[in-house]
Each structure stands twice: as C-alpha cells, then as structure tokens.
Short mmCIF file of N, CA and C and ligand atoms in Angstrom, two decimals:
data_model
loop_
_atom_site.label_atom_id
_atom_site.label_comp_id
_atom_site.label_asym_id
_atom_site.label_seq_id
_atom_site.Cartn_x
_atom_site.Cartn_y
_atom_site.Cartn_z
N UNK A 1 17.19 -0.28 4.42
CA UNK A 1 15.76 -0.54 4.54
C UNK A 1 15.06 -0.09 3.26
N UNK A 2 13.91 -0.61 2.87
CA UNK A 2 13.01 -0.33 1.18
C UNK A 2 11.62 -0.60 1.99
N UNK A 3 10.95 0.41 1.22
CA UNK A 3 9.89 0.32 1.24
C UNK A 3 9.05 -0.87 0.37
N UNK A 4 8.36 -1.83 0.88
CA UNK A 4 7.94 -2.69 -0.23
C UNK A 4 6.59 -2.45 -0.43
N UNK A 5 5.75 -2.71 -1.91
CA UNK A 5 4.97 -2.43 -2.41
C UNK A 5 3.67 -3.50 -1.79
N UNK A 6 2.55 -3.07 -1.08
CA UNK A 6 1.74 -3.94 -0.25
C UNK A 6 0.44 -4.35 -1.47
N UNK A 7 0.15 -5.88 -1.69
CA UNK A 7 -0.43 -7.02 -2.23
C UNK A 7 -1.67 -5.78 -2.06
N UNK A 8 -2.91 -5.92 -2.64
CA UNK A 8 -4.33 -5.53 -2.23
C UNK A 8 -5.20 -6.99 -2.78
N UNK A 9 -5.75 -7.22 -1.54
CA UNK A 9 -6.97 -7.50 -2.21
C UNK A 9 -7.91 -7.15 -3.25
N UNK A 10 -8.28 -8.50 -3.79
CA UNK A 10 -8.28 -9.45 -4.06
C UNK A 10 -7.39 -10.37 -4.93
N UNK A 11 -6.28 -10.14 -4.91
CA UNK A 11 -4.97 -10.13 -5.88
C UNK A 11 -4.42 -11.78 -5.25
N UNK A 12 -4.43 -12.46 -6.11
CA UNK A 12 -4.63 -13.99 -5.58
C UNK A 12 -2.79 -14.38 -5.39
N UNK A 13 -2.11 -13.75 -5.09
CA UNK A 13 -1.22 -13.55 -4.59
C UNK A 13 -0.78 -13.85 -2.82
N UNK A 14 -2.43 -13.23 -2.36
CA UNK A 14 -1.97 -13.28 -1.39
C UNK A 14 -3.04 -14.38 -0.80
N UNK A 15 -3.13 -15.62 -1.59
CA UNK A 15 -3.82 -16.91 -1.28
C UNK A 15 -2.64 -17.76 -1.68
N UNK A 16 -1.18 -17.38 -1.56
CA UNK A 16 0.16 -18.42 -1.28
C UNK A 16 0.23 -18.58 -0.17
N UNK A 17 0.90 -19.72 -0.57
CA UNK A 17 1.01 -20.44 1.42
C UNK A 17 2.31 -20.36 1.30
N UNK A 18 2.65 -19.27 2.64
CA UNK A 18 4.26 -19.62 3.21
C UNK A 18 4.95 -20.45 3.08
N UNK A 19 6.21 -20.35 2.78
CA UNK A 19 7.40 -21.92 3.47
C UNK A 19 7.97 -21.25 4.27
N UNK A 20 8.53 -22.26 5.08
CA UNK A 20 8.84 -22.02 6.42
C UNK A 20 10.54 -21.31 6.30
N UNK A 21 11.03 -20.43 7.47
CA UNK A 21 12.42 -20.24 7.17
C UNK A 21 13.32 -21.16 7.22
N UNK A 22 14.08 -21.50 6.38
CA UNK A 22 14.93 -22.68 7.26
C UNK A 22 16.48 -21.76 7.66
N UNK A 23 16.99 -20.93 7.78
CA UNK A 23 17.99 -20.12 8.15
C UNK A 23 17.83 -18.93 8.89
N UNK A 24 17.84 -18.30 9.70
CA UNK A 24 17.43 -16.82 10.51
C UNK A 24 18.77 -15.94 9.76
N UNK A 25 18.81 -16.04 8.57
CA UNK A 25 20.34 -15.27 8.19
C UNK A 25 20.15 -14.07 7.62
N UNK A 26 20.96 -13.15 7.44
CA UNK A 26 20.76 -11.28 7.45
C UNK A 26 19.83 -11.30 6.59
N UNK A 27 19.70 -11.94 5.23
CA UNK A 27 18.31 -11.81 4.55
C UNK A 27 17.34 -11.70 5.21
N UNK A 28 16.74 -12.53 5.85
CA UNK A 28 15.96 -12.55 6.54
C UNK A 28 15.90 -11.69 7.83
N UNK A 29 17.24 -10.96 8.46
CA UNK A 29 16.60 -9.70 9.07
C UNK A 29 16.19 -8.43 8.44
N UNK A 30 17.02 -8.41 7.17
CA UNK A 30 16.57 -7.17 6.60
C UNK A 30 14.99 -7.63 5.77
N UNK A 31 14.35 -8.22 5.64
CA UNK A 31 12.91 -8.55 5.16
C UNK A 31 12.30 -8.58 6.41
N UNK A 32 13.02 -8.32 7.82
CA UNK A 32 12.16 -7.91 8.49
C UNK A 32 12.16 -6.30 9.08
N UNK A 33 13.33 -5.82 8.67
CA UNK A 33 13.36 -4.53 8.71
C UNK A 33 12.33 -3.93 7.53
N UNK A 34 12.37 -4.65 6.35
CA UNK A 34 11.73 -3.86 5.37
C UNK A 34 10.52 -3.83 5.85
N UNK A 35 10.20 -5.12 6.54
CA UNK A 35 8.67 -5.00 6.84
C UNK A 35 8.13 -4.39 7.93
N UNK A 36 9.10 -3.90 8.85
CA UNK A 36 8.70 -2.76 9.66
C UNK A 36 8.47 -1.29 9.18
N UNK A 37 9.43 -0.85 8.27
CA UNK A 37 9.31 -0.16 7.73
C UNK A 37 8.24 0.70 6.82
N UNK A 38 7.61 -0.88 5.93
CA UNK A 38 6.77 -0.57 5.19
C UNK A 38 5.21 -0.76 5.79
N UNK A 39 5.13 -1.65 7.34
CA UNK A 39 4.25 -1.35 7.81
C UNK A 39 4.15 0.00 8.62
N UNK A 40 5.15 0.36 9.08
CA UNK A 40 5.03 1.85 10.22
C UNK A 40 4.59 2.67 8.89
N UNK A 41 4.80 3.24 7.68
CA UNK A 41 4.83 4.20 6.43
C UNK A 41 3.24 3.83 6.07
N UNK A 42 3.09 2.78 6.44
CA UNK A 42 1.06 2.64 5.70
C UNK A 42 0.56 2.89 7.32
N UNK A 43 1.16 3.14 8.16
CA UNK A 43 0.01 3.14 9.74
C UNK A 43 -0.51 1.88 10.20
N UNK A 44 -0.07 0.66 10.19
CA UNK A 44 -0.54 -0.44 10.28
C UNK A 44 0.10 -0.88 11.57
N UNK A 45 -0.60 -1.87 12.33
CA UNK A 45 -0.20 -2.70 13.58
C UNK A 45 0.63 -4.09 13.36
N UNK A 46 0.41 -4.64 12.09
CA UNK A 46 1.35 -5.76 11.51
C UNK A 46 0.86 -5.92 10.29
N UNK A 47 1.84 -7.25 9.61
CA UNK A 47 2.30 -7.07 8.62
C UNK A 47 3.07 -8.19 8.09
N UNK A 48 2.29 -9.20 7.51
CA UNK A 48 3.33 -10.47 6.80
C UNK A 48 3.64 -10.13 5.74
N UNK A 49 4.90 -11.14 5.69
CA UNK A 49 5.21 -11.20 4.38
C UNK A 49 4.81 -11.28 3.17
N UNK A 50 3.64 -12.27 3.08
CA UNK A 50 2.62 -12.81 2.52
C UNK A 50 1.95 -11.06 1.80
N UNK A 51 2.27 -10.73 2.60
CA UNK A 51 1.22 -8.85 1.77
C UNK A 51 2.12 -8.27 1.15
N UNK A 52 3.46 -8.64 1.00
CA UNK A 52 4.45 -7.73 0.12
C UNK A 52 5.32 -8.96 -0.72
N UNK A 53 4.30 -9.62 -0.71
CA UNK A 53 4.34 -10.91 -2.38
C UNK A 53 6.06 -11.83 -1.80
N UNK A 54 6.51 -11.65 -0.57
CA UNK A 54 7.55 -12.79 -0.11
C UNK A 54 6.96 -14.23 0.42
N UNK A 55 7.07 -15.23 -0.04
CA UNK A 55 6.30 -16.25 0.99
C UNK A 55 6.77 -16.78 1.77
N UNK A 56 7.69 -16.43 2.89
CA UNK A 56 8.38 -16.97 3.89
C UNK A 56 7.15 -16.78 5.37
N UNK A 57 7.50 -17.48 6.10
CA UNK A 57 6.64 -17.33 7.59
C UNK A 57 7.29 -16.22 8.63
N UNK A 58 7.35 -15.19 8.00
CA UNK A 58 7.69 -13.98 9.01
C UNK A 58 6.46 -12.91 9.22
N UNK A 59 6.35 -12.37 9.99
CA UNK A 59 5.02 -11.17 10.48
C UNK A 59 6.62 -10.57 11.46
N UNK A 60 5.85 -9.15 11.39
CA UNK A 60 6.14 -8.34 11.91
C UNK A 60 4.73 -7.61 12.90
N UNK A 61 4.32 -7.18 14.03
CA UNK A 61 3.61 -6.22 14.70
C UNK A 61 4.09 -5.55 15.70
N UNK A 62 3.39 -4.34 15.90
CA UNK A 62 3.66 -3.37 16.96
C UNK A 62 2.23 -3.13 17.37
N UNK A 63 1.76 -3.62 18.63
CA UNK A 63 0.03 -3.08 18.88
C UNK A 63 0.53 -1.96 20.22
N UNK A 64 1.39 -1.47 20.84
CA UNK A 64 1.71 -0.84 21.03
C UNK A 64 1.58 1.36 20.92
N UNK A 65 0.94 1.88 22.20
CA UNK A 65 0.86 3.19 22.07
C UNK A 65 1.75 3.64 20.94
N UNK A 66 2.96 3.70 21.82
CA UNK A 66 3.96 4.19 20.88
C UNK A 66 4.80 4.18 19.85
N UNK A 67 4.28 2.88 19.33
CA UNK A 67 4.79 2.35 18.02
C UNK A 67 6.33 2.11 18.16
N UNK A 68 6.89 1.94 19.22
CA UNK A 68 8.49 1.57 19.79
C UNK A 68 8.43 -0.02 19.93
N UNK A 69 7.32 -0.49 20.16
CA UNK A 69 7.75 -2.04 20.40
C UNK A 69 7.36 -3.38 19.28
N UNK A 70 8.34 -3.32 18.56
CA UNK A 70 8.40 -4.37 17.79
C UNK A 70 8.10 -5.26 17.95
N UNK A 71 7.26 -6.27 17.20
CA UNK A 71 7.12 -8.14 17.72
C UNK A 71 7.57 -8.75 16.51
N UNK A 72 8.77 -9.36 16.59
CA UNK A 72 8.81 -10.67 15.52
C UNK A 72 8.58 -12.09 15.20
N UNK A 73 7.97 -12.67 14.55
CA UNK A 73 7.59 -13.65 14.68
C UNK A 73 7.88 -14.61 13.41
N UNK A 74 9.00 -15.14 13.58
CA UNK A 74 9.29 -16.02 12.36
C UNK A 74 9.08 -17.98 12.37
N UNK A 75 8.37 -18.46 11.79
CA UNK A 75 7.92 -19.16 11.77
C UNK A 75 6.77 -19.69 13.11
N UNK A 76 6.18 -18.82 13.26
CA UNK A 76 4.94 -19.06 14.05
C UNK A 76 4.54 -19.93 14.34
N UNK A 77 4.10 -20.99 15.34
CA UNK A 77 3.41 -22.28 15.08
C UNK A 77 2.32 -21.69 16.64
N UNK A 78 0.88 -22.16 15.85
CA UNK A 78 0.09 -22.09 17.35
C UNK A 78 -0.09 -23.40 18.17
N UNK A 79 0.54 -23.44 19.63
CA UNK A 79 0.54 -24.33 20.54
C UNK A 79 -0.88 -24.59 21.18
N UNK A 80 -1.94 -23.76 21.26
CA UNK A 80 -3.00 -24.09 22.22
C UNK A 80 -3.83 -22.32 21.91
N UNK A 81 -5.37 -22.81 21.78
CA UNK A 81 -6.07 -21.03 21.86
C UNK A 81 -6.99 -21.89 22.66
N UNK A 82 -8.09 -20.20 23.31
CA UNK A 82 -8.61 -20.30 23.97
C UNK A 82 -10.12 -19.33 23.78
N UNK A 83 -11.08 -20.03 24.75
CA UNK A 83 -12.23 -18.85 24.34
C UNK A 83 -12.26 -18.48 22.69
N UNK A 84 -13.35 -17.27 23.43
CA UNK A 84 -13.39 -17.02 22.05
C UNK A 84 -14.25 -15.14 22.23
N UNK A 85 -13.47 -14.43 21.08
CA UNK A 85 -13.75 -12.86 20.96
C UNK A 85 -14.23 -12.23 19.95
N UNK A 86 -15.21 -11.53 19.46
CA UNK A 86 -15.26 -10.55 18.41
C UNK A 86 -14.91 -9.06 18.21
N UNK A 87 -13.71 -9.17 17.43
CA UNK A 87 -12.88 -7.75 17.60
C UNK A 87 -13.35 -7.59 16.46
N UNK A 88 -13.38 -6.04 15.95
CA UNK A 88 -13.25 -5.32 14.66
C UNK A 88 -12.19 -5.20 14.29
N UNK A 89 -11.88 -5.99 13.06
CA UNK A 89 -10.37 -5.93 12.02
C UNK A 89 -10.37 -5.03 10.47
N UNK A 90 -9.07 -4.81 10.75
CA UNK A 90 -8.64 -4.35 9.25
C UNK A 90 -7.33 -5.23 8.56
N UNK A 91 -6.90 -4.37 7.70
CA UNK A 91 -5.87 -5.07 7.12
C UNK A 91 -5.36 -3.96 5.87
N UNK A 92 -3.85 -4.05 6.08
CA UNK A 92 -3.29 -3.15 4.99
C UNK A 92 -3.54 -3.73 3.68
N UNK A 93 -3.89 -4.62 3.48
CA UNK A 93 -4.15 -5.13 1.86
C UNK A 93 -5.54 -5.24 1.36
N UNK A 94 -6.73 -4.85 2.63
CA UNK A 94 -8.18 -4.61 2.62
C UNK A 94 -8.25 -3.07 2.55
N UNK A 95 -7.69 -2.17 1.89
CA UNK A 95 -7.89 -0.88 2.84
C UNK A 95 -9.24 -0.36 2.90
N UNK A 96 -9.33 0.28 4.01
CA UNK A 96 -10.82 0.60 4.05
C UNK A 96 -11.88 -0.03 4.69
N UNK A 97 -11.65 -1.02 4.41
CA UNK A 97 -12.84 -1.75 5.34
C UNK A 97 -12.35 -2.60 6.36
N UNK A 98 -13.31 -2.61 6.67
CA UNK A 98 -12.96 -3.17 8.70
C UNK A 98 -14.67 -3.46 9.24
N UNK A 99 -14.13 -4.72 9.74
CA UNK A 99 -15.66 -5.69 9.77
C UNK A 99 -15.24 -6.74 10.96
N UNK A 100 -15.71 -6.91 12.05
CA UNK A 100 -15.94 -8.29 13.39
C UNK A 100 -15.61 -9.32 13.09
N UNK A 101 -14.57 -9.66 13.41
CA UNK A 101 -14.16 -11.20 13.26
C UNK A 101 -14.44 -11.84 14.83
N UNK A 102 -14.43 -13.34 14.85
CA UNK A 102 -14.49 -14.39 15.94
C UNK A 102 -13.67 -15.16 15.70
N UNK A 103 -12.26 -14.85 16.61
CA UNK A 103 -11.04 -15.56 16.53
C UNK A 103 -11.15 -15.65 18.60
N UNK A 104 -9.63 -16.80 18.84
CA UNK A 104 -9.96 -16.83 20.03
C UNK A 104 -9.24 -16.04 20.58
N UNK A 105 -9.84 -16.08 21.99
CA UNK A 105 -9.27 -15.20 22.75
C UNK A 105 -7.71 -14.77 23.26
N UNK A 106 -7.46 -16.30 23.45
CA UNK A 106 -6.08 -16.37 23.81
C UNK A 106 -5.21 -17.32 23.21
N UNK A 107 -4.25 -17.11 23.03
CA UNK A 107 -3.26 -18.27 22.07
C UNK A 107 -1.85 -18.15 23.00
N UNK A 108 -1.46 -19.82 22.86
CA UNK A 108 0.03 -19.74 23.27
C UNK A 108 1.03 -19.83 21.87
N UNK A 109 1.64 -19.12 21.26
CA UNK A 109 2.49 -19.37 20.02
C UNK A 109 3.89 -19.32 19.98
N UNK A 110 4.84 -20.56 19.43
CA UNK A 110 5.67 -20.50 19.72
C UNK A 110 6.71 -20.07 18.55
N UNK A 111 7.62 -19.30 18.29
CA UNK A 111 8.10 -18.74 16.80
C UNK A 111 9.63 -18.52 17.05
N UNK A 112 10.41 -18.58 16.39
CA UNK A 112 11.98 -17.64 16.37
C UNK A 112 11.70 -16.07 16.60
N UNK A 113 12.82 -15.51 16.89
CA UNK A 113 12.64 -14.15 17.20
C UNK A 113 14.04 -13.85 15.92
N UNK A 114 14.32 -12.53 15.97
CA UNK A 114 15.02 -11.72 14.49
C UNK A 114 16.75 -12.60 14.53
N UNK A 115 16.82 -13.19 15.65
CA UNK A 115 18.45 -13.56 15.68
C UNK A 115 17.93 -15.31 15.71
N UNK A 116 17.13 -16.04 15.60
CA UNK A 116 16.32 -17.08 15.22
C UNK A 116 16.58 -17.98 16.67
N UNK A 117 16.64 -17.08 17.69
CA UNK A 117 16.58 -17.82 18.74
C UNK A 117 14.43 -18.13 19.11
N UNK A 118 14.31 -19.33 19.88
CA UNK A 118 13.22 -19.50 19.89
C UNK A 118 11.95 -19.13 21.03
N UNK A 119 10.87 -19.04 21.01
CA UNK A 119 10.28 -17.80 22.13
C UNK A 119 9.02 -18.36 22.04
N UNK A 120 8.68 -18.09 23.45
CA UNK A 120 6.82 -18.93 23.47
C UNK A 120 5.72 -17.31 24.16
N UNK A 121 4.71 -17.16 23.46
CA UNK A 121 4.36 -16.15 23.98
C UNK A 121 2.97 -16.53 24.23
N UNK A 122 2.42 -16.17 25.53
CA UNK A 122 0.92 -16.21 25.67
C UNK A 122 0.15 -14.69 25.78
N UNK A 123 -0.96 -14.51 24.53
CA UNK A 123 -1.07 -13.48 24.21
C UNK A 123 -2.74 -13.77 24.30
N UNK A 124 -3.06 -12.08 25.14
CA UNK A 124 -4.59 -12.03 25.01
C UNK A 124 -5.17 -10.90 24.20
N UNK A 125 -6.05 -10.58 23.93
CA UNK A 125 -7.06 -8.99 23.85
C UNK A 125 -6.06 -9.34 22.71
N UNK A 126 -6.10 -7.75 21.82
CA UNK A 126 -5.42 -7.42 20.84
C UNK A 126 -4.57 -7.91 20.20
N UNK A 127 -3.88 -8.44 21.21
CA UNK A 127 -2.41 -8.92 20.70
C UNK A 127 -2.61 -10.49 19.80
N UNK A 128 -3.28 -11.14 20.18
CA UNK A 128 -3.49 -12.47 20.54
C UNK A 128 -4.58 -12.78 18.78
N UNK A 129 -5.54 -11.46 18.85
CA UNK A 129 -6.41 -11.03 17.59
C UNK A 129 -5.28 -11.15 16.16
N UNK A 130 -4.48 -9.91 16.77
CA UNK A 130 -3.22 -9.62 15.88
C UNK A 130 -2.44 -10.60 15.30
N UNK A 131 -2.25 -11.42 15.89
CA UNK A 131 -1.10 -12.76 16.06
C UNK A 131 -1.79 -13.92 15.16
N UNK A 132 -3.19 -13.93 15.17
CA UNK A 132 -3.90 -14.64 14.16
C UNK A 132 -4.42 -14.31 13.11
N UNK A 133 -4.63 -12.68 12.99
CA UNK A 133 -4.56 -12.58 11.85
C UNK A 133 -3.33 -12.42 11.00
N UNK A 134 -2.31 -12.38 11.35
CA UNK A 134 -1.44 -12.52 10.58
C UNK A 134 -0.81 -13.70 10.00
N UNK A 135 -1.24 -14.62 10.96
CA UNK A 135 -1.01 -16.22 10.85
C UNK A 135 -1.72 -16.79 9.75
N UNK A 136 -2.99 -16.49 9.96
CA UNK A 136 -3.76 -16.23 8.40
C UNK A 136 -3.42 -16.17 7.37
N UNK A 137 -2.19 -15.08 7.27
CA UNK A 137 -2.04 -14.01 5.94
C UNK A 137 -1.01 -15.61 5.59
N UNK A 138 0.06 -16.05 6.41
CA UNK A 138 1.04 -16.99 6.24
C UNK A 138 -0.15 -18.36 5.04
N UNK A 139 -1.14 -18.55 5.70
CA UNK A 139 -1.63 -19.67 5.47
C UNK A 139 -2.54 -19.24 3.92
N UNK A 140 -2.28 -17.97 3.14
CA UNK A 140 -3.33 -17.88 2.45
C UNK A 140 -4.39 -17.04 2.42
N UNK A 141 -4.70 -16.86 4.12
CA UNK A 141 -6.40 -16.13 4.12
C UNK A 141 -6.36 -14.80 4.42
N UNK A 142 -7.13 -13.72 4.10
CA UNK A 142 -7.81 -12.81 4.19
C UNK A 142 -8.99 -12.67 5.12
N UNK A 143 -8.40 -12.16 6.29
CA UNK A 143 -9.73 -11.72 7.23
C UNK A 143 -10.92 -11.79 6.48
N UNK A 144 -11.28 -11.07 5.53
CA UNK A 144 -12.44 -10.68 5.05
C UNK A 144 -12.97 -11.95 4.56
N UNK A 145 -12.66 -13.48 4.10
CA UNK A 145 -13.10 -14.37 3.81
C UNK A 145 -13.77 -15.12 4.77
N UNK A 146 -13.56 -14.37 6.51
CA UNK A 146 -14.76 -14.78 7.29
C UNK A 146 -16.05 -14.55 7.39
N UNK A 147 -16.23 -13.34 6.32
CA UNK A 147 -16.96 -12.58 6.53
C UNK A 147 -18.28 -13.35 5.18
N UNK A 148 -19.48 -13.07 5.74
CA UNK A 148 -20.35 -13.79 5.06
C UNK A 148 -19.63 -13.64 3.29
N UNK A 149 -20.80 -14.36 2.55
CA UNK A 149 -20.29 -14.03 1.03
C UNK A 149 -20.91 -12.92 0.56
N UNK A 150 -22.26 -12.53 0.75
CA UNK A 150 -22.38 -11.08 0.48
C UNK A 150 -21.79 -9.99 0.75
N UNK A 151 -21.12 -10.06 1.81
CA UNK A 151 -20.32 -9.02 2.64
C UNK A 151 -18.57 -9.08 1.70
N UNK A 152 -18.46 -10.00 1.21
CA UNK A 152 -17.01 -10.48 0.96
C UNK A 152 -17.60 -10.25 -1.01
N UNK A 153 -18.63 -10.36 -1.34
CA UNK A 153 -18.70 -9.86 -2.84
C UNK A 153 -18.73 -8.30 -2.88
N UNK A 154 -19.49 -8.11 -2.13
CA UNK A 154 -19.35 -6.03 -1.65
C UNK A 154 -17.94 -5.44 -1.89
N UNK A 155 -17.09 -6.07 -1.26
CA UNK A 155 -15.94 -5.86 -0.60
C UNK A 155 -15.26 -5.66 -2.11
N UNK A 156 -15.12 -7.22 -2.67
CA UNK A 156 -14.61 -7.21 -4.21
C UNK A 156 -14.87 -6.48 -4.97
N UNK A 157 -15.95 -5.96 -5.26
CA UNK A 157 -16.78 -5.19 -6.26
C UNK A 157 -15.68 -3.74 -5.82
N UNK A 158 -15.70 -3.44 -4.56
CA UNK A 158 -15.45 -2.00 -4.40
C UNK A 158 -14.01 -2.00 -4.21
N UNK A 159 -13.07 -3.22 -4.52
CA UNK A 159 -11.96 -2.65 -4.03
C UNK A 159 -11.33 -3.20 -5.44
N UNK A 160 -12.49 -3.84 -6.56
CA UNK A 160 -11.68 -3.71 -8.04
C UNK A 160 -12.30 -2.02 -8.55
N UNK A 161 -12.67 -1.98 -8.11
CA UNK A 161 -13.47 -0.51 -8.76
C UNK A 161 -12.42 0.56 -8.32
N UNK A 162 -11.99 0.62 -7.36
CA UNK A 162 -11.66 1.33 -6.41
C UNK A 162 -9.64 1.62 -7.15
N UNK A 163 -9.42 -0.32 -7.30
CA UNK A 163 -8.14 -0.19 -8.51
C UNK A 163 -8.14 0.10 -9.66
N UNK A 164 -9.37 0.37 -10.25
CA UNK A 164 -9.48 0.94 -11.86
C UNK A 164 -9.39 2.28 -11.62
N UNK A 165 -9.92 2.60 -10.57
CA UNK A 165 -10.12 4.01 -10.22
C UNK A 165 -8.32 5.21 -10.26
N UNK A 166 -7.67 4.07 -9.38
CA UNK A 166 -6.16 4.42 -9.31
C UNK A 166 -5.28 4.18 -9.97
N UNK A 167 -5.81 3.51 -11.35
CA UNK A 167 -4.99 3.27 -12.17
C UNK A 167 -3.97 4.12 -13.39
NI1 NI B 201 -3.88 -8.26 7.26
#
C-alpha cells in the first residue's frame, strides 16, 4: 500500500475526464488499496482517483461510524436519481471549505466491485450525496464549481494563497 499525493484545487488536473477500466486486474486492486489508504490518512469519507492525478473510473468511500466499511466503485454508471437534497460538502482536494450543494436525493448506480464482479446499489441521505460527488470528480468537476462564481473566485484566491503560503 503507498500513500498517494492528493490533487488541490484549483490544479486543472483534476478537470480530466476518466477512462473507463477495461480489466479489474491486481493493478487496479492495489490503486484501490492505495486509495483507501490515502483517503483513511487525510480523514476523508471518499476518494477518486481523479484527486491522486490517476484517470481511471474508480472511487473508493466509507460514510460509515466506524470507518470498517469500505465501498468500491469501479466504473460507476448512474441508472436513475431522484428528488432532490441540500447537504453541506467538502472535499479532500478543497480543504477547508465546505459549502450546500443540491444533488439528488436518491440514485440507483450500477459499478464493478474490487474482484470486477458487477453490483447495483440504491443509495439515499449521505451515501447517495457521496456517490455523486465522487462521480463528479470521474467527470472533471469540483463540488465547488456549483457554487455561485463569487463564492468559487473566494475559494481560488484563498486556496492559491494558501499554496504559496506552503510552499
Ligand atoms: Ni471530492
């Protein structure tokens, strides 16, 4: 297992669009071990690929108390959402800020699991939040680009400042 080094916003890196897996082969479990790894070590609930500069369609989450239950999700496709919710989000490649998104409520998504057998999950509340924003990260986007443009120039300003700062 390696720890991999997580993308920050605004680093146009993480505006690549996934390709899809075409093999479920040990590469691809250990890039999902890494990415458990390197999400449990930052405190995070999930975690694409897409944030540690790989562009394959894998996410990893745990929304889970105890941080024991893994979700894998390799090549994701959404079958059907529903309603609609405003949760407060973050993101390991936003750090720091966390701002209301309106994603839907419920989604049916259907993806491979770590041995690339295939799995349909209907997911609400949290999970369901989780599952799209990471789907996101696959496609390019950054939560925070829902967010008005003043709110999303704020954001930039303080999180290049913020990398000069740590440099
Ligand atoms: Ni994120």
């Amino acid at each position: 297992m390696a720890l991999l080094p997580i993308l920050h916003y605004p680093d146009p890196r993480l505006h690549t669009r996934a390709s899809p897996v075409t093999v479920v082969d040990e590469s691809i479990r250990q890039l999902v071990s890494d990415l458990e790894e390197t999400m449990r070590a930052a405190e995070g609930i999930g975690l694409a690929a897409t944030q540690v500069n790989v562009h394959k369609r894998v996410i990893v989450l745990d929304i889970s108390e105890d941080q024991q239950h893994l979700q894998v999700f390799i090549n994701p496709r959404l079958i059907s959402s529903d309603g609609q919710v405003e949760r407060e989000e973050g993101c390991l490649s936003v750090p720091g800020i966390y701002d209301r998104v309106t994603r839907a409520d419920r989604v049916v998504v259907e993806a491979l699991d770590r041995d690339g057998r295939p799995f349909t999950v209907q997911a609400e509340g949290l999970l369901a939040t989780c599952i799209q924003h990471e789907m996101d990260h696959l496609e390019g986007k950054v939560f925070v680009e829902y967010l008005s443009q003043l709110k999303l120039n704020r954001i930039r300003t303080k999180l290049r400042k913020r990398a000069r700062e740590t440099l």
